[in-house]
CSV table of C-alpha atoms in Angstrom, one decimal:
chain,number,residue,atom,x,y,z
A,479,MET,CA,-22.9,-28.3,19.8
A,480,MET,CA,-20.5,-31.3,18.3
A,481,LYS,CA,-21.8,-29.7,14.6
A,482,LYS,CA,-20.2,-26.4,15.6
A,483,ARG,CA,-17.1,-28.0,16.6
A,484,MET,CA,-16.6,-29.6,13.4
A,485,VAL,CA,-17.0,-26.3,11.4
A,486,LEU,CA,-14.2,-24.9,14.1
A,487,LEU,CA,-12.2,-28.0,13.0
A,488,SER,CA,-12.3,-27.1,9.7
A,489,LEU,CA,-11.5,-23.4,10.0
A,490,SER,CA,-8.6,-24.2,12.1
A,491,LEU,CA,-7.4,-26.6,8.6
A,492,ALA,CA,-8.1,-23.3,6.9
A,493,ALA,CA,-5.5,-21.2,9.1
A,494,CYS,CA,-2.9,-23.8,8.6
A,495,ILE,CA,-4.0,-23.8,4.3
A,496,GLY,CA,-3.5,-20.0,4.8
A,497,LEU,CA,-0.3,-20.1,6.6
A,498,VAL,CA,0.9,-22.2,3.3
A,499,ALA,CA,-0.9,-20.6,0.6
A,500,GLY,CA,-0.5,-17.2,1.9
A,501,CYS,CA,2.4,-18.5,2.1
A,502,GLY,CA,3.0,-24.6,30.2
A,503,GLY,CA,6.3,-18.5,37.9
A,504,ASN,CA,3.8,-18.7,40.2
A,505,ALA,CA,4.0,-14.6,41.3
A,506,GLU,CA,0.7,-13.0,41.7
A,507,ASN,CA,0.2,-9.0,42.2
A,508,ASN,CA,-2.4,-7.3,43.7
A,509,ALA,CA,-4.7,-6.8,41.2
A,510,THR,CA,-8.3,-7.7,42.1
A,511,THR,CA,-10.3,-5.5,40.1
A,512,GLY,CA,-12.8,-7.9,38.3
A,513,SER,CA,-15.8,-6.9,35.8
A,514,SER,CA,-17.8,-5.1,38.3
A,515,GLY,CA,-16.2,-2.3,36.8
A,516,GLU,CA,-14.7,-0.5,39.7
A,517,SER,CA,-11.4,0.6,38.5
A,518,ASN,CA,-8.6,0.8,41.1
A,519,ALA,CA,-8.2,4.0,39.4
A,520,SER,CA,-9.8,6.3,36.8
A,521,THR,CA,-8.7,8.3,33.6
A,522,SER,CA,-10.3,11.3,35.5
A,523,SER,CA,-8.1,11.0,38.0
A,524,GLY,CA,-5.3,11.1,35.9
A,525,ASN,CA,-4.3,7.6,36.9
A,526,ALA,CA,-4.2,4.6,34.3
A,527,VAL,CA,-7.3,2.4,34.5
A,528,GLU,CA,-5.9,-1.1,35.5
A,529,ILE,CA,-6.8,-4.3,33.6
A,530,ASN,CA,-6.6,-7.8,35.3
A,531,PHE,CA,-5.5,-10.5,32.7
A,532,GLN,CA,-5.2,-13.7,33.8
A,533,ASN,CA,-2.6,-15.5,31.6
A,534,ILE,CA,-1.8,-18.6,31.3
A,535,TRP,CA,1.3,-18.0,28.8
A,536,VAL,CA,3.9,-17.3,31.2
A,537,GLY,CA,6.8,-19.6,32.8
A,538,ALA,CA,8.3,-22.2,30.7
A,539,ASP,CA,5.5,-21.8,28.2
A,540,SER,CA,7.1,-21.4,24.7
A,541,LYS,CA,4.9,-18.1,24.0
A,542,ALA,CA,6.0,-16.5,27.3
A,543,GLU,CA,8.9,-14.2,26.2
A,544,VAL,CA,7.5,-12.5,23.1
A,545,PHE,CA,3.9,-12.1,24.6
A,546,ASN,CA,5.2,-10.7,27.9
A,547,GLN,CA,7.1,-8.3,25.5
A,548,MET,CA,3.6,-7.3,23.8
A,549,ILE,CA,1.9,-6.5,27.1
A,550,GLU,CA,4.7,-4.4,27.9
A,551,GLY,CA,4.8,-3.1,24.8
A,552,PHE,CA,1.0,-2.0,25.0
A,553,ASN,CA,1.5,-0.9,28.8
A,554,THR,CA,4.3,1.7,27.5
A,555,GLU,CA,2.2,2.3,24.5
A,556,PHE,CA,-0.6,3.7,26.6
A,557,ASP,CA,1.1,4.8,29.7
A,558,GLY,CA,-0.9,6.5,32.0
A,559,LYS,CA,-4.3,5.6,30.3
A,560,TYR,CA,-4.3,2.0,30.4
A,561,LYS,CA,-2.2,-0.8,32.2
A,562,ILE,CA,-2.3,-4.6,32.3
A,563,VAL,CA,-1.8,-6.4,35.0
A,564,VAL,CA,-0.9,-9.9,34.9
A,565,GLU,CA,-1.8,-12.7,37.2
A,566,GLU,CA,-0.1,-15.8,36.3
A,567,GLN,CA,-1.6,-18.9,36.0
A,568,THR,CA,0.8,-21.9,35.5
A,569,ASP,CA,-1.3,-24.5,36.0
A,570,TYR,CA,-4.0,-25.0,33.3
A,571,ASP,CA,-6.2,-27.2,35.4
A,572,MET,CA,-5.8,-25.5,38.3
A,573,TYR,CA,-6.7,-22.5,36.3
A,574,ARG,CA,-9.6,-23.6,34.9
A,575,ASP,CA,-11.1,-24.5,37.8
A,576,LYS,CA,-10.8,-21.1,39.3
A,577,LEU,CA,-12.4,-19.6,36.1
A,578,ARG,CA,-15.4,-21.6,36.6
A,579,THR,CA,-15.5,-20.4,40.4
A,580,GLN,CA,-15.1,-16.8,39.3
A,581,ILE,CA,-17.8,-16.6,36.6
A,582,SER,CA,-20.1,-18.7,38.6
A,583,THR,CA,-19.8,-16.1,41.7
A,584,GLY,CA,-20.3,-13.3,39.1
A,585,ASP,CA,-16.7,-12.2,39.2
A,586,ALA,CA,-15.1,-12.8,35.6
A,587,PRO,CA,-11.5,-11.5,35.3
A,588,ASP,CA,-11.3,-8.4,33.0
A,589,ILE,CA,-9.5,-10.7,30.3
A,590,PHE,CA,-9.2,-14.1,29.9
A,591,THR,CA,-8.6,-17.2,28.0
A,592,VAL,CA,-10.6,-20.5,27.4
A,593,GLY,CA,-9.4,-23.5,26.1
A,594,SER,CA,-12.5,-25.0,24.2
A,595,TYR,CA,-15.6,-24.2,22.5
A,596,ALA,CA,-17.7,-25.9,25.2
A,597,ASP,CA,-16.0,-23.5,28.0
A,598,LEU,CA,-16.6,-20.5,25.4
A,599,GLU,CA,-20.1,-22.0,25.3
A,600,LEU,CA,-20.9,-22.4,29.2
A,601,PHE,CA,-19.5,-19.3,30.1
A,602,SER,CA,-21.4,-17.1,27.7
A,603,GLN,CA,-24.5,-18.3,29.3
A,604,SER,CA,-23.8,-16.7,32.7
A,605,GLY,CA,-24.4,-13.4,31.4
A,606,LYS,CA,-21.0,-12.1,32.7
A,607,LEU,CA,-18.8,-12.2,29.5
A,608,MET,CA,-18.7,-9.0,27.5
A,609,ASP,CA,-20.4,-8.9,24.3
A,610,LEU,CA,-17.6,-8.7,21.5
A,611,THR,CA,-19.9,-8.8,18.6
A,612,GLU,CA,-20.0,-5.5,17.2
A,613,PHE,CA,-16.2,-5.0,18.0
A,614,LEU,CA,-15.0,-8.1,15.8
A,615,GLU,CA,-17.1,-7.2,12.8
A,616,ASN,CA,-15.3,-3.9,12.6
A,617,ASP,CA,-13.0,-4.0,9.4
A,618,ASP,CA,-10.3,-3.1,11.2
A,619,MET,CA,-10.6,-6.3,13.4
A,620,LYS,CA,-12.3,-8.4,11.0
A,621,SER,CA,-9.5,-8.3,8.5
A,622,GLN,CA,-7.0,-9.4,11.2
A,623,PHE,CA,-8.3,-13.1,11.3
A,624,VAL,CA,-8.5,-16.4,9.2
A,625,SER,CA,-11.7,-15.7,7.0
A,626,GLY,CA,-14.6,-17.3,8.9
A,627,SER,CA,-13.1,-17.9,12.1
A,628,VAL,CA,-14.7,-15.2,14.2
A,629,ASP,CA,-18.2,-16.1,12.9
A,630,ALA,CA,-17.7,-19.7,14.0
A,631,ALA,CA,-16.6,-18.9,17.6
A,632,LYS,CA,-20.2,-17.4,17.9
A,633,VAL,CA,-22.7,-18.6,20.3
A,634,ASP,CA,-26.3,-17.8,19.7
A,635,GLY,CA,-25.1,-15.4,17.0
A,636,LYS,CA,-23.0,-13.5,19.4
A,637,ASN,CA,-19.5,-13.2,20.2
A,638,TYR,CA,-18.0,-13.7,23.4
A,639,GLY,CA,-14.9,-14.3,22.5
A,640,PHE,CA,-12.5,-15.0,19.6
A,641,PRO,CA,-10.2,-17.5,18.6
A,642,TYR,CA,-6.4,-16.8,18.8
A,643,GLU,CA,-4.4,-19.9,18.7
A,644,ASN,CA,-4.6,-22.6,16.8
A,645,ALA,CA,-3.6,-26.4,18.2
A,646,VAL,CA,-2.1,-28.1,15.1
A,647,VAL,CA,-0.9,-31.6,16.6
A,648,PRO,CA,1.5,-34.1,14.6
A,649,ILE,CA,3.2,-37.5,15.9
A,650,MET,CA,6.9,-36.5,16.1
A,651,TYR,CA,9.8,-39.1,15.5
A,652,ASN,CA,13.2,-38.6,16.8
A,653,GLN,CA,15.0,-39.7,13.5
A,654,LYS,CA,18.5,-40.5,15.0
A,655,LEU,CA,16.8,-43.0,17.4
A,656,LEU,CA,15.0,-44.5,14.2
A,657,THR,CA,17.8,-45.3,12.6
A,658,GLU,CA,19.8,-46.5,15.5
A,659,ALA,CA,17.0,-49.0,15.5
A,660,GLY,CA,16.9,-50.0,12.1
A,661,VAL,CA,13.6,-48.2,11.4
A,662,GLU,CA,13.8,-47.2,7.5
A,663,GLU,CA,10.6,-46.1,7.1
A,664,LEU,CA,8.0,-43.9,9.3
A,665,PRO,CA,5.2,-46.5,10.4
A,666,GLN,CA,1.8,-45.8,8.2
A,667,SER,CA,-0.6,-47.9,10.6
A,668,PHE,CA,-0.7,-48.6,14.2
A,669,GLU,CA,0.3,-52.4,12.9
A,670,GLU,CA,3.5,-50.7,11.7
A,671,PHE,CA,3.9,-48.4,14.4
A,672,PHE,CA,4.0,-51.3,17.1
A,673,ASP,CA,6.4,-53.0,15.2
A,674,VAL,CA,8.8,-49.8,15.5
A,675,CYS,CA,8.0,-49.8,19.1
A,676,GLU,CA,9.4,-53.2,19.4
A,677,LYS,CA,12.5,-52.0,17.5
A,678,LEU,CA,13.3,-49.0,19.6
A,679,LYS,CA,12.8,-51.1,22.9
A,680,ALA,CA,15.4,-53.3,21.8
A,681,ILE,CA,17.9,-50.6,21.9
A,682,ASP,CA,16.5,-49.5,25.5
A,683,VAL,CA,14.7,-46.7,24.2
A,684,TYR,CA,11.3,-46.1,25.7
A,685,PRO,CA,8.9,-46.2,22.3
A,686,THR,CA,6.6,-43.5,23.7
A,687,ALA,CA,5.9,-41.4,26.7
A,688,GLN,CA,2.7,-41.4,28.5
A,689,MET,CA,0.9,-39.9,31.5
A,690,THR,CA,-1.9,-40.3,33.7
A,691,ALA,CA,-1.9,-37.4,35.8
A,692,ASP,CA,-3.4,-33.6,35.5
A,693,ASN,CA,-5.3,-33.8,32.2
A,694,ALA,CA,-3.4,-37.0,30.9
A,695,PHE,CA,-3.0,-34.6,28.0
A,696,THR,CA,-0.6,-36.4,25.6
A,697,SER,CA,-2.1,-39.5,26.5
A,698,MET,CA,-5.0,-37.9,25.4
A,699,LEU,CA,-3.6,-36.8,22.1
A,700,TRP,CA,-2.4,-40.5,21.5
A,701,TYR,CA,-6.5,-41.5,22.4
A,702,SER,CA,-7.6,-38.8,20.1
A,703,TYR,CA,-5.3,-40.3,17.2
A,704,ALA,CA,-6.5,-43.9,18.0
A,705,LEU,CA,-10.5,-42.8,17.6
A,706,ALA,CA,-9.5,-41.2,14.2
A,707,ALA,CA,-8.0,-44.2,13.2
A,708,CYS,CA,-10.9,-46.5,14.2
A,709,GLY,CA,-13.7,-44.3,13.7
A,710,GLY,CA,-12.9,-41.4,11.2
A,711,PRO,CA,-13.4,-37.9,11.0
A,712,ASP,CA,-17.0,-38.1,12.4
A,713,ILE,CA,-16.3,-40.6,15.4
A,714,TYR,CA,-17.3,-37.8,18.0
A,715,GLU,CA,-20.8,-37.5,16.7
A,716,LYS,CA,-21.4,-41.2,16.9
A,717,GLY,CA,-21.4,-41.3,20.6
A,718,PHE,CA,-20.0,-43.7,23.0
A,719,ASP,CA,-21.8,-46.6,21.9
A,720,ASP,CA,-19.7,-46.8,18.7
A,721,PRO,CA,-17.2,-49.4,19.1
A,722,ALA,CA,-14.3,-47.2,18.0
A,723,PHE,CA,-14.1,-46.1,21.1
A,724,VAL,CA,-13.3,-49.6,22.8
A,725,GLU,CA,-10.9,-50.1,20.1
A,726,ALA,CA,-9.1,-47.5,20.4
A,727,ALA,CA,-8.6,-48.3,24.1
A,728,ASP,CA,-7.5,-51.2,23.4
A,729,LEU,CA,-4.6,-49.2,21.1
A,730,ILE,CA,-4.0,-47.0,23.9
A,731,LYS,CA,-3.7,-49.8,26.5
A,732,ARG,CA,-1.3,-51.6,24.4
A,733,MET,CA,0.9,-48.0,24.1
A,734,TYR,CA,1.7,-48.5,27.4
A,735,ASP,CA,3.4,-51.7,26.8
A,736,TYR,CA,6.0,-49.7,25.2
A,737,THR,CA,6.2,-46.5,27.5
A,738,ALA,CA,8.6,-45.2,30.7
A,739,PRO,CA,7.7,-46.9,34.1
A,740,ASP,CA,6.6,-43.7,35.5
A,741,ALA,CA,3.9,-43.2,33.0
A,742,VAL,CA,1.4,-44.0,35.7
A,743,GLY,CA,1.1,-40.6,37.5
A,744,GLY,CA,3.2,-39.2,35.5
A,745,ASP,CA,2.3,-35.5,34.2
A,746,ALA,CA,3.6,-33.5,31.2
A,747,THR,CA,7.3,-32.7,32.7
A,748,VAL,CA,7.7,-36.4,32.8
A,749,VAL,CA,6.7,-36.8,29.4
A,750,ASN,CA,8.3,-34.0,27.8
A,751,GLY,CA,11.7,-34.8,30.0
A,752,HIS,CA,11.9,-38.2,28.3
A,753,PHE,CA,11.4,-36.8,24.5
A,754,PHE,CA,13.5,-33.9,25.4
A,755,ASN,CA,16.4,-36.3,26.8
A,756,GLU,CA,16.0,-38.5,23.9
A,757,ARG,CA,14.8,-41.2,26.2
A,758,THR,CA,12.1,-41.8,24.2
A,759,GLY,CA,11.8,-42.1,20.4
A,760,ILE,CA,8.0,-40.8,19.6
A,761,TYR,CA,5.9,-38.1,20.8
A,762,THR,CA,3.0,-36.1,20.1
A,763,ASN,CA,1.9,-32.6,21.4
A,764,GLY,CA,1.0,-29.1,19.5
A,765,SER,CA,2.5,-26.8,17.4
A,766,TRP,CA,3.6,-24.9,20.5
A,767,ILE,CA,6.1,-27.2,22.0
A,768,LEU,CA,8.1,-27.0,19.0
A,769,GLY,CA,10.1,-23.6,20.6
A,770,ARG,CA,10.4,-25.5,23.8
A,771,ILE,CA,11.9,-28.6,21.8
A,772,LYS,CA,14.2,-26.3,20.0
A,773,THR,CA,15.4,-24.8,23.5
A,774,GLU,CA,15.4,-27.7,25.9
A,775,GLY,CA,15.7,-30.3,24.3
A,776,VAL,CA,19.1,-32.3,24.0
A,777,GLU,CA,21.6,-30.8,21.1
A,778,GLY,CA,20.7,-31.8,17.8
A,779,LEU,CA,17.2,-32.7,18.8
A,780,TYR,CA,15.2,-30.3,16.9
A,781,ASP,CA,17.1,-31.3,13.7
A,782,ASN,CA,16.4,-34.8,14.1
A,783,LEU,CA,12.3,-34.2,14.1
A,784,VAL,CA,10.2,-35.9,11.7
A,785,LEU,CA,7.0,-34.9,11.6
A,786,ALA,CA,3.7,-37.4,10.7
A,787,PRO,CA,0.1,-37.4,10.4
A,788,GLY,CA,-2.3,-40.0,12.0
A,789,LEU,CA,-2.0,-43.8,11.4
A,790,SER,CA,-4.4,-46.0,9.7
A,791,TYR,CA,-6.0,-48.9,11.3
A,792,ASN,CA,-7.1,-52.0,9.4
A,793,GLY,CA,-6.4,-50.4,6.2
A,794,GLU,CA,-8.8,-47.1,6.8
A,795,ASN,CA,-8.5,-43.2,8.2
A,796,GLY,CA,-4.8,-42.7,8.0
A,797,GLY,CA,-3.3,-39.4,7.4
A,798,ALA,CA,-5.3,-37.1,9.4
A,799,TYR,CA,-4.5,-34.6,11.7
A,800,ILE,CA,-5.3,-33.2,15.3
A,801,ASN,CA,-6.7,-29.4,14.6
A,802,GLN,CA,-8.7,-27.1,16.5
A,803,VAL,CA,-9.0,-23.8,18.4
A,804,GLN,CA,-6.3,-24.2,21.4
A,805,ALA,CA,-7.3,-20.6,23.1
A,806,TYR,CA,-10.0,-17.9,23.2
A,807,PHE,CA,-9.8,-14.5,24.3
A,808,CYS,CA,-12.8,-13.4,26.2
A,809,ALA,CA,-13.4,-10.4,28.6
A,810,GLY,CA,-15.7,-9.8,31.7
A,811,ALA,CA,-18.5,-8.0,31.2
A,812,GLN,CA,-17.8,-4.1,32.4
A,813,THR,CA,-19.8,-1.5,33.7
A,814,ASP,CA,-16.6,1.0,33.4
A,815,PRO,CA,-16.5,2.3,29.9
A,816,ALA,CA,-13.0,3.6,30.3
A,817,LYS,CA,-12.1,-0.1,31.3
A,818,GLU,CA,-14.3,-1.6,28.7
A,819,GLU,CA,-12.4,0.5,25.9
A,820,GLY,CA,-8.9,-0.4,27.3
A,821,ILE,CA,-9.7,-4.0,26.8
A,822,LYS,CA,-10.7,-3.4,23.0
A,823,GLU,CA,-7.2,-1.6,22.5
A,824,PHE,CA,-5.5,-4.6,24.0
A,825,PHE,CA,-7.4,-6.8,21.8
A,826,LYS,CA,-6.2,-4.5,19.0
A,827,TYR,CA,-3.0,-4.7,20.2
A,828,ILE,CA,-2.3,-8.3,20.3
A,829,CYS,CA,-4.3,-9.3,17.3
A,830,ASP,CA,-1.5,-7.2,15.1
A,831,LYS,CA,-0.5,-9.7,12.3
A,832,GLU,CA,3.3,-8.2,12.7
A,833,ARG,CA,3.3,-9.0,16.6
A,834,VAL,CA,1.8,-12.3,15.8
A,835,THR,CA,3.8,-13.4,13.3
A,836,GLU,CA,7.0,-12.7,15.6
A,837,LEU,CA,5.1,-14.4,18.1
A,838,ALA,CA,4.4,-17.8,16.0
A,839,ASN,CA,8.4,-17.2,15.0
A,840,SER,CA,9.6,-17.0,18.7
A,841,SER,CA,7.3,-20.1,19.9
A,842,GLY,CA,6.7,-22.6,16.9
A,843,ALA,CA,2.9,-22.1,17.7
A,844,LEU,CA,0.4,-21.3,15.0
A,845,PHE,CA,-2.4,-18.7,15.2
A,846,LEU,CA,-5.8,-17.8,13.5
A,847,ILE,CA,-4.5,-14.3,12.8
A,848,ASP,CA,-4.2,-13.9,9.1
A,849,ILE,CA,-0.2,-13.5,9.2
A,850,ASP,CA,1.7,-14.4,6.1
A,851,SER,CA,3.5,-17.8,5.6
A,852,THR,CA,6.2,-16.3,4.2
A,853,GLN,CA,7.7,-14.2,7.0
A,854,LEU,CA,7.8,-18.0,8.9
A,855,THR,CA,11.3,-18.7,9.7
A,856,ASP,CA,11.2,-22.1,11.1
A,857,PRO,CA,11.1,-24.9,8.3
A,858,VAL,CA,9.9,-27.5,10.9
A,859,GLN,CA,6.9,-25.0,11.8
A,860,ALA,CA,6.2,-24.6,8.0
A,861,GLU,CA,6.3,-28.1,7.4
A,862,LEU,CA,3.4,-28.6,10.3
A,863,ALA,CA,1.2,-26.1,8.3
A,864,LYS,CA,1.8,-27.7,5.4
A,865,GLN,CA,1.0,-31.4,6.7
A,866,SER,CA,-1.9,-30.3,8.0
A,867,SER,CA,-3.3,-29.0,5.2
A,868,GLU,CA,-2.5,-31.7,3.1
A,869,ALA,CA,-4.1,-34.1,5.9
A,870,THR,CA,-7.0,-36.7,4.7
A,871,PHE,CA,-9.1,-35.0,7.3
A,872,THR,CA,-8.9,-33.2,10.6
A,873,ILE,CA,-10.4,-33.9,13.6
A,874,GLY,CA,-10.9,-32.4,17.2
A,875,HIS,CA,-8.4,-33.9,20.5
A,876,PHE,CA,-10.8,-35.7,22.9
A,877,GLN,CA,-10.5,-33.4,25.4
A,878,GLY,CA,-11.8,-30.3,23.1
A,879,SER,CA,-14.2,-32.2,21.5
A,880,VAL,CA,-16.6,-33.9,24.5
A,881,PRO,CA,-18.3,-32.4,27.4
A,882,THR,CA,-15.7,-31.2,30.2
A,883,THR,CA,-17.5,-33.5,32.8
A,884,VAL,CA,-16.3,-36.4,30.4
A,885,ALA,CA,-12.6,-34.8,29.6
A,886,ASN,CA,-12.3,-34.5,33.6
A,887,ALA,CA,-13.2,-38.0,34.0
A,888,PHE,CA,-10.6,-39.2,31.0
A,889,PRO,CA,-7.3,-39.5,33.4
A,890,ALA,CA,-8.8,-41.5,36.3
A,891,ALA,CA,-10.2,-43.8,33.6
A,892,LEU,CA,-7.4,-44.0,31.7
A,893,GLU,CA,-5.2,-44.9,35.2
A,894,SER,CA,-8.1,-47.2,35.7
A,895,LEU,CA,-7.5,-49.1,32.4
A,896,VAL,CA,-3.6,-49.2,32.5
A,897,LEU,CA,-3.7,-50.9,36.1
A,898,GLY,CA,-6.0,-53.7,34.7
A,899,ASP,CA,-8.6,-52.6,37.0
A,900,VAL,CA,-11.1,-52.4,34.5
A,901,ASP,CA,-10.8,-53.5,30.6
A,902,SER,CA,-11.6,-51.3,27.3
A,903,GLN,CA,-15.3,-51.5,27.9
A,904,GLY,CA,-15.5,-50.7,31.4
A,905,PHE,CA,-12.8,-47.5,30.5
A,906,VAL,CA,-15.4,-46.2,27.9
A,907,ASP,CA,-18.6,-47.2,30.4
A,908,MET,CA,-16.7,-45.1,32.9
A,909,LEU,CA,-16.5,-41.9,30.3
A,910,LYS,CA,-20.4,-42.6,29.3
A,911,GLU,CA,-21.3,-42.3,33.1
A,912,ALA,CA,-19.3,-38.9,33.5
A,913,ASN,CA,-21.4,-38.0,30.2
A,914,GLU,CA,-24.6,-38.9,32.3
């Protein structure tokens, strides 16, 4: 399975190369129809077939506005025939747990997304997902995607989902704060990075913002970059006994000496709030956050963004980029042919290159739809794609590259590490235990 993930990573890089060369509402509606095939209404009675969609791109998510317009556009175009009924999912962790429960009880949603190949592989084994292989092999669909990306998403030779959003994760610096701190050049190594942290701390700026709550996402990304620096591109293939896992834990623990006092117990709102309001100078998150930085950050923040790849450690493994599939679209297996056809029509609609180009431009996110990068209007987004394509190597983030049980154990292990309840080896031992 690890080998398959590495293929997906390289395809995500190919997506960015194609871009350059080809160039997180709690409202829930009353739709309860799942994959049983029992529609709330049928076309034979003259009513639209309702298709349930558990949508994570809502609320403050940078893709929410335009993606909602896409849903509305589909419902208008297919008025009286199909209707996408959205169930908003604003908490990613709760959604993931809910999805596992639904599928395990045989009630998969009509349309949903998963965030990793591990989940795609797991859910496909349930027999509750729609086989999309033949649908995706049609030229009018296959031509929408970056070459090879749909094939790389197969499980046992079949597509139970297709790749959609691409996670490209830079290290972001606030150039204004770096200048005030007297930093003239971006750090290239973790050794230089901690020197920059000292200078930012001297001007009363939190160098980094960290978190241990929820899935500890941004701290997980920092750990991923530390793993890349300590262990190289094949670190996930080496297993938890490799010393790089302990060395990376040493680095992440040291980073907590340069963070805000609310890091332990802090969530994404805390982390984003510090960077968006210039209380912290260095930040890491995915391409999807660019739209929110632009609209929610203090005046001038977006213009002062400087992006950079990963850092080296002891002179090795610098210039890496975290790059992997962020979201796969899937569908529950259907017994109603009309609903199955409606799902496929919706998938065609949201994979249209012009619509995805608009979605990319509005959000800053990147996708595995093969759009023309000359149509991208944001220079920061274009620079991100360029840097990723030029990376010395790409690597998946920790959460998406390890078994789900290990990813779930990461926040508690991290908190134990930074509170001093365990040392770096103890932190890794907690991850190993979750893997067993």
